[in-house]
Every structure is written in C-alpha cells, then in structure tokens.
C-alpha cells in the first residue's frame, strides 16, 4: 500500500444502492489496502430519515461518520471522502465544516452544485414544476433547496479536491463540476472525460481514473499540498483516447 492505513468513506448517488453505485470503487480501495466505509445516505434502504435532502442535511451525516471513524481508529490515520453524483455533492458540502486535520482529500465524481440548480436543470422544460417542487420540499421535508450549496462550501474549504465529470452526462451537467472547481480555494484537480456519461469515467478510463486518484491521495498525505508552491495549485485536463485506445490527457 502506497499510503498509510486509512479509511475511505464512500457516498452513493440519488436513490442509489450503495454496493451498486460504489462496489467497483470499494473493491479498488480495499485492494489498495485501505479501509472502506460504504454508507447509505438518509432515506435510502435501511438508513433512517424520511426525506432525501440532496446533501444539505446529508453533510451532517457525513460529518458524523467521520467522527465515528476517528473515535474508533484515532485522528492519526488519514480519512478520505469519495462521492458520486448526489454523494459527490454531499462530500463537497461536508468540507464546509471545520473538519479534523486527518481528513486529507475529497474525490468528487459528477457532483452538482445545489439542489435548486439540479432541480432547475432537470425540470428546465417544465418550469411550473420547479416552483411547485420547491414549495413542496419546504413544506413536507422542512428545508429550503437554496439554503446551502457546494459552492458555499468550496469558498471556505481547505481540503484538496479532485473532480471528475463525464462530458456526456445527461443528468448532472459537466459545467457544474467546473463551477465547483472554480469556487474551490484549496488545491484542486479537474478531469473532464468527453466520452463518459453520468458517473461512468471510472469505467471508460479505469486505469487513468485510478492512477490520478492514487497520485492525488498520496500528495494529500505526504505533505506536498502543504508546501508553499502548492498553496494555489490547480490543474484541468481533458482525457482523450489515442489510436491505440490508451488514455492520455491534453
């Protein structure tokens, strides 16, 4: 294992099944020698809660899981946050808290910026339903879909973030990851995959995907991002395939 023993907390997407959404990622992290905590977000499967809150309240749950991990293993061992789709929004919003120093980096694949913006994107052709949905959520779920966003978290976040997004994503527009990237004030990398659909980058470019994550995780624990020259570190790559079907970036 290239890193010290560590724990990765994996968050699934909207109405997702944890093992289906994050089974491949979990297998990868376990193979690397890491602990993997696969959680069900609130109101999914056997988890408590009646309402899905698109990260606004789930961030508190993620913070709770971090505290549980640290109570069991101590704050000396690194913790990483991995999320896809709504799970990516959850882990990004979680960085808005003052997190323990052993939370080393966030991996966000196809995350949206806020419940309001993803509702607006999905319901853009049926305008009245956005307004009705907004009111229904407030009345029955008890929260405002505009009250928090990943952008607010990114503007105060101090934890390095690596973003992935397929540019053929028909559910969460890839520009949302670019907005999250632009708002992030911590060291950051963004990888855009032209031929990948929603959360499919790890399948279309598996080796490249995990190589970049492995490198980023290593930098987050070996002190690289704490060096002065990395304080404003940022990187964007668009992944393409060459004639030999090998992955490369431009």
Tab-separated table of C-alpha atoms in Angstrom:
chain	number	residue	atom	x	y	z
A	1	UNK	CA	0.000	0.000	0.000
A	2	UNK	CA	1.484	3.352	-1.056
A	3	UNK	CA	-0.332	5.192	1.742
A	4	UNK	CA	-0.574	4.598	5.477
A	5	UNK	CA	-3.580	2.542	6.558
A	6	UNK	CA	-6.514	4.853	6.002
A	7	UNK	CA	-10.280	4.909	5.642
A	8	UNK	CA	-12.302	5.957	2.615
A	9	UNK	CA	-15.926	6.952	3.225
A	10	UNK	CA	-17.990	6.284	0.090
A	11	UNK	CA	-21.270	8.115	-0.614
A	12	UNK	CA	-23.692	6.865	-3.265
A	13	UNK	CA	-25.961	8.856	-5.565
A	14	UNK	CA	-29.634	9.828	-5.571
A	15	UNK	CA	-31.877	6.796	-4.923
A	16	UNK	CA	-28.773	4.695	-5.333
A	17	UNK	CA	-27.867	1.335	-3.861
A	18	UNK	CA	-24.569	1.687	-2.045
A	19	UNK	CA	-22.997	-1.542	-3.292
A	20	UNK	CA	-24.151	-0.984	-6.869
A	21	UNK	CA	-23.043	2.649	-7.002
A	22	UNK	CA	-19.729	2.196	-5.196
A	23	UNK	CA	-18.977	-1.519	-5.482
A	24	UNK	CA	-16.208	-1.050	-8.047
A	25	UNK	CA	-14.662	1.827	-6.108
A	26	UNK	CA	-14.863	-0.133	-2.856
A	27	UNK	CA	-13.132	-3.133	-4.430
A	28	UNK	CA	-10.382	-0.848	-5.691
A	29	UNK	CA	-9.763	0.824	-2.343
A	30	UNK	CA	-9.782	-2.499	-0.471
A	31	UNK	CA	-7.337	-3.928	-2.987
A	32	UNK	CA	-5.090	-0.926	-2.317
A	33	UNK	CA	-5.127	-1.881	1.360
A	34	UNK	CA	-7.467	0.808	2.688
A	35	UNK	CA	-10.461	0.530	4.959
A	36	UNK	CA	-13.711	1.301	3.092
A	37	UNK	CA	-16.879	2.519	4.794
A	38	UNK	CA	-19.841	2.185	2.438
A	39	UNK	CA	-22.715	4.220	3.806
A	40	UNK	CA	-26.369	4.530	2.919
A	41	UNK	CA	-27.407	8.150	2.888
A	42	UNK	CA	-30.519	9.169	4.795
A	43	UNK	CA	-33.852	7.925	3.461
A	44	UNK	CA	-32.112	5.217	1.414
A	45	UNK	CA	-32.546	1.474	2.000
A	46	UNK	CA	-32.233	0.777	5.748
A	47	UNK	CA	-30.936	4.199	6.770
A	48	UNK	CA	-33.161	6.364	8.927
A	49	UNK	CA	-34.822	9.522	7.693
A	50	UNK	CA	-37.896	10.127	5.589
A	51	UNK	CA	-36.590	12.729	3.148
A	52	UNK	CA	-33.696	12.934	0.719
A	53	UNK	CA	-32.070	16.343	1.152
A	54	UNK	CA	-29.548	16.352	-1.735
A	55	UNK	CA	-26.556	16.993	0.507
A	56	UNK	CA	-27.993	19.824	2.601
A	57	UNK	CA	-28.662	17.603	5.609
A	58	UNK	CA	-26.592	14.617	4.477
A	59	UNK	CA	-23.438	16.660	5.126
A	60	UNK	CA	-24.198	16.420	8.832
A	61	UNK	CA	-24.448	12.641	8.482
A	62	UNK	CA	-21.100	12.518	6.678
A	63	UNK	CA	-19.561	14.594	9.458
A	64	UNK	CA	-20.997	12.093	11.931
A	65	UNK	CA	-19.369	9.197	10.087
A	66	UNK	CA	-16.015	10.975	10.188
A	67	UNK	CA	-16.368	11.344	13.950
A	68	UNK	CA	-17.233	7.649	14.305
A	69	UNK	CA	-14.197	6.625	12.257
A	70	UNK	CA	-11.931	8.829	14.361
A	71	UNK	CA	-13.401	7.539	17.601
A	72	UNK	CA	-12.549	4.011	16.500
A	73	UNK	CA	-9.201	4.444	14.760
A	74	UNK	CA	-7.961	7.762	16.152
A	75	UNK	CA	-7.209	11.014	14.351
A	76	UNK	CA	-3.714	9.953	13.309
A	77	UNK	CA	-4.878	7.824	10.383
A	78	UNK	CA	-5.985	9.568	7.152
A	79	UNK	CA	-9.631	9.765	6.103
A	80	UNK	CA	-10.738	10.359	2.513
A	81	UNK	CA	-14.191	11.247	1.217
A	82	UNK	CA	-15.411	9.731	-2.059
A	83	UNK	CA	-18.777	10.503	-3.632
A	84	UNK	CA	-20.583	10.128	-6.934
A	85	UNK	CA	-23.469	12.291	-8.149
A	86	UNK	CA	-25.515	13.323	-5.082
A	87	UNK	CA	-22.843	11.611	-2.992
A	88	UNK	CA	-20.275	13.945	-4.531
A	89	UNK	CA	-22.432	16.922	-3.567
A	90	UNK	CA	-22.651	15.527	-0.032
A	91	UNK	CA	-18.893	15.162	0.440
A	92	UNK	CA	-18.242	18.575	-1.107
A	93	UNK	CA	-20.784	20.230	1.197
A	94	UNK	CA	-19.195	18.420	4.144
A	95	UNK	CA	-15.993	20.409	3.603
A	96	UNK	CA	-17.895	23.488	4.732
A	97	UNK	CA	-17.427	22.254	8.299
A	98	UNK	CA	-14.249	22.661	10.301
A	99	UNK	CA	-13.146	19.075	9.694
A	100	UNK	CA	-10.488	17.161	11.647
A	101	UNK	CA	-6.979	17.510	10.250
A	102	UNK	CA	-6.819	13.842	9.280
A	103	UNK	CA	-9.484	14.360	6.574
A	104	UNK	CA	-6.980	14.608	3.751
A	105	UNK	CA	-8.831	14.913	0.458
A	106	UNK	CA	-12.148	14.689	-1.360
A	107	UNK	CA	-12.873	12.752	-4.552
A	108	UNK	CA	-15.980	14.142	-6.273
A	109	UNK	CA	-17.328	12.428	-9.396
A	110	UNK	CA	-20.181	14.184	-11.245
A	111	UNK	CA	-21.299	16.335	-8.353
A	112	UNK	CA	-23.920	19.049	-8.744
A	113	UNK	CA	-23.756	22.490	-7.142
A	114	UNK	CA	-27.038	22.675	-5.206
A	115	UNK	CA	-30.463	21.026	-5.002
A	116	UNK	CA	-32.016	24.101	-6.586
A	117	UNK	CA	-29.655	24.120	-9.556
A	118	UNK	CA	-30.016	20.399	-10.267
A	119	UNK	CA	-33.805	20.681	-9.947
A	120	UNK	CA	-33.721	23.601	-12.369
A	121	UNK	CA	-31.566	21.643	-14.799
A	122	UNK	CA	-33.720	18.520	-14.723
A	123	UNK	CA	-37.035	20.404	-14.788
A	124	UNK	CA	-35.994	23.153	-17.194
A	125	UNK	CA	-38.632	22.206	-19.762
A	126	UNK	CA	-41.472	22.088	-17.234
A	127	UNK	CA	-40.954	25.383	-15.425
A	128	UNK	CA	-44.029	25.378	-13.121
A	129	UNK	CA	-42.904	22.106	-11.523
A	130	UNK	CA	-39.698	23.717	-10.254
A	131	UNK	CA	-41.645	26.271	-8.267
A	132	UNK	CA	-44.139	23.682	-7.051
A	133	UNK	CA	-41.362	21.268	-6.140
A	134	UNK	CA	-39.502	23.973	-4.221
A	135	UNK	CA	-42.587	24.701	-2.108
A	136	UNK	CA	-43.376	21.011	-1.574
A	137	UNK	CA	-39.870	20.296	-0.336
A	138	UNK	CA	-40.050	23.215	2.081
A	139	UNK	CA	-43.470	22.219	3.422
A	140	UNK	CA	-43.010	18.458	3.702
A	141	UNK	CA	-39.240	17.985	4.084
A	142	UNK	CA	-38.532	21.073	6.164
A	143	UNK	CA	-35.652	22.587	4.271
A	144	UNK	CA	-35.021	25.193	1.607
A	145	UNK	CA	-33.317	23.819	-1.507
A	146	UNK	CA	-31.445	27.134	-1.781
A	147	UNK	CA	-30.164	27.219	1.799
A	148	UNK	CA	-26.768	25.626	1.057
A	149	UNK	CA	-24.630	24.601	-1.879
A	150	UNK	CA	-21.316	23.042	-2.766
A	151	UNK	CA	-20.186	26.474	-3.970
A	152	UNK	CA	-20.592	27.932	-0.483
A	153	UNK	CA	-18.553	25.072	0.936
A	154	UNK	CA	-15.855	25.330	-1.736
A	155	UNK	CA	-15.337	29.016	-0.997
A	156	UNK	CA	-14.174	28.143	2.539
A	157	UNK	CA	-12.849	24.628	2.000
A	158	UNK	CA	-9.226	23.906	2.956
A	159	UNK	CA	-9.118	20.247	1.898
A	160	UNK	CA	-7.669	19.249	-1.514
A	161	UNK	CA	-10.318	18.126	-4.022
A	162	UNK	CA	-10.052	16.048	-7.188
A	163	UNK	CA	-13.040	16.348	-9.540
A	164	UNK	CA	-14.146	14.037	-12.350
A	165	UNK	CA	-17.007	14.557	-14.786
A	166	UNK	CA	-18.124	12.906	-18.000
A	167	UNK	CA	-18.987	15.487	-20.621
A	168	UNK	CA	-21.777	13.275	-21.999
A	169	UNK	CA	-23.502	13.404	-18.627
A	170	UNK	CA	-27.210	13.883	-19.370
A	171	UNK	CA	-28.221	14.198	-15.714
A	172	UNK	CA	-25.713	16.474	-13.982
A	173	UNK	CA	-24.201	18.939	-16.493
A	174	UNK	CA	-20.418	18.845	-16.504
A	175	UNK	CA	-20.265	22.630	-16.120
A	176	UNK	CA	-21.348	22.110	-12.519
A	177	UNK	CA	-18.067	20.367	-11.712
A	178	UNK	CA	-16.277	23.252	-13.406
A	179	UNK	CA	-18.198	25.679	-11.186
A	180	UNK	CA	-17.274	23.652	-8.115
A	181	UNK	CA	-13.662	23.586	-9.272
A	182	UNK	CA	-13.570	27.337	-9.873
A	183	UNK	CA	-15.078	28.044	-6.451
A	184	UNK	CA	-12.687	25.739	-4.599
A	185	UNK	CA	-9.904	27.648	-2.816
A	186	UNK	CA	-7.967	24.517	-1.814
A	187	UNK	CA	-5.507	22.591	-4.044
A	188	UNK	CA	-7.591	21.026	-6.799
A	189	UNK	CA	-7.613	18.996	-9.986
A	190	UNK	CA	-10.397	18.568	-12.553
A	191	UNK	CA	-10.598	15.782	-15.134
A	192	UNK	CA	-13.213	16.021	-17.890
A	193	UNK	CA	-13.975	12.894	-19.942
A	194	UNK	CA	-15.614	13.710	-23.311
A	195	UNK	CA	-16.981	10.207	-23.980
A	196	UNK	CA	-18.215	9.364	-20.470
A	197	UNK	CA	-21.803	9.548	-19.277
A	198	UNK	CA	-23.013	10.109	-15.711
A	199	UNK	CA	-20.523	8.588	-13.209
A	200	UNK	CA	-19.012	6.419	-15.960
A	201	UNK	CA	-15.462	7.837	-16.075
A	202	UNK	CA	-14.125	5.050	-13.863
A	203	UNK	CA	-15.374	2.540	-16.455
A	204	UNK	CA	-14.408	4.310	-19.672
A	205	UNK	CA	-10.943	5.264	-18.411
A	206	UNK	CA	-10.415	2.939	-15.484
A	207	UNK	CA	-6.620	2.921	-15.283
A	208	UNK	CA	-6.294	6.647	-15.804
A	209	UNK	CA	-9.051	7.356	-13.275
A	210	UNK	CA	-7.439	5.356	-10.500
A	211	UNK	CA	-3.908	6.491	-11.313
A	212	UNK	CA	-4.956	10.129	-10.904
A	213	UNK	CA	-6.804	9.406	-7.676
A	214	UNK	CA	-3.880	7.433	-6.284
A	215	UNK	CA	-1.440	10.256	-7.089
A	216	UNK	CA	-3.740	12.868	-5.571
A	217	UNK	CA	-4.314	10.885	-2.389
A	218	UNK	CA	-0.589	10.402	-1.979
A	219	UNK	CA	0.090	14.127	-2.359
A	220	UNK	CA	-2.569	14.863	0.229
A	221	UNK	CA	-0.868	12.782	2.918
A	222	UNK	CA	2.846	13.237	2.150
A	223	UNK	CA	2.801	16.988	2.736
A	224	UNK	CA	3.013	18.006	-0.924
A	225	UNK	CA	-0.074	20.226	-0.780
A	226	UNK	CA	1.213	21.903	2.375
A	227	UNK	CA	4.251	23.278	0.577
A	228	UNK	CA	4.154	26.961	-0.284
A	229	UNK	CA	4.369	26.381	-4.030
A	230	UNK	CA	1.205	24.241	-3.867
A	231	UNK	CA	-0.959	26.699	-1.950
A	232	UNK	CA	-2.641	27.872	-5.152
A	233	UNK	CA	-2.275	24.567	-7.007
A	234	UNK	CA	-4.818	23.858	-9.737
A	235	UNK	CA	-4.958	21.610	-12.774
A	236	UNK	CA	-7.504	20.839	-15.503
A	237	UNK	CA	-7.194	18.011	-18.027
A	238	UNK	CA	-9.481	16.700	-20.735
A	239	UNK	CA	-8.967	12.963	-21.140
A	240	UNK	CA	-8.974	11.573	-24.672
A	241	UNK	CA	-8.110	8.266	-26.287
A	242	UNK	CA	-5.386	7.839	-28.889
A	243	UNK	CA	-5.425	5.434	-31.807
A	244	UNK	CA	-4.120	2.611	-29.625
A	245	UNK	CA	-7.018	3.167	-27.177
A	246	UNK	CA	-4.573	4.189	-24.469
A	247	UNK	CA	-5.626	7.005	-22.166
A	248	UNK	CA	-3.839	10.300	-22.287
A	249	UNK	CA	-4.581	13.879	-21.334
A	250	UNK	CA	-4.265	17.198	-23.114
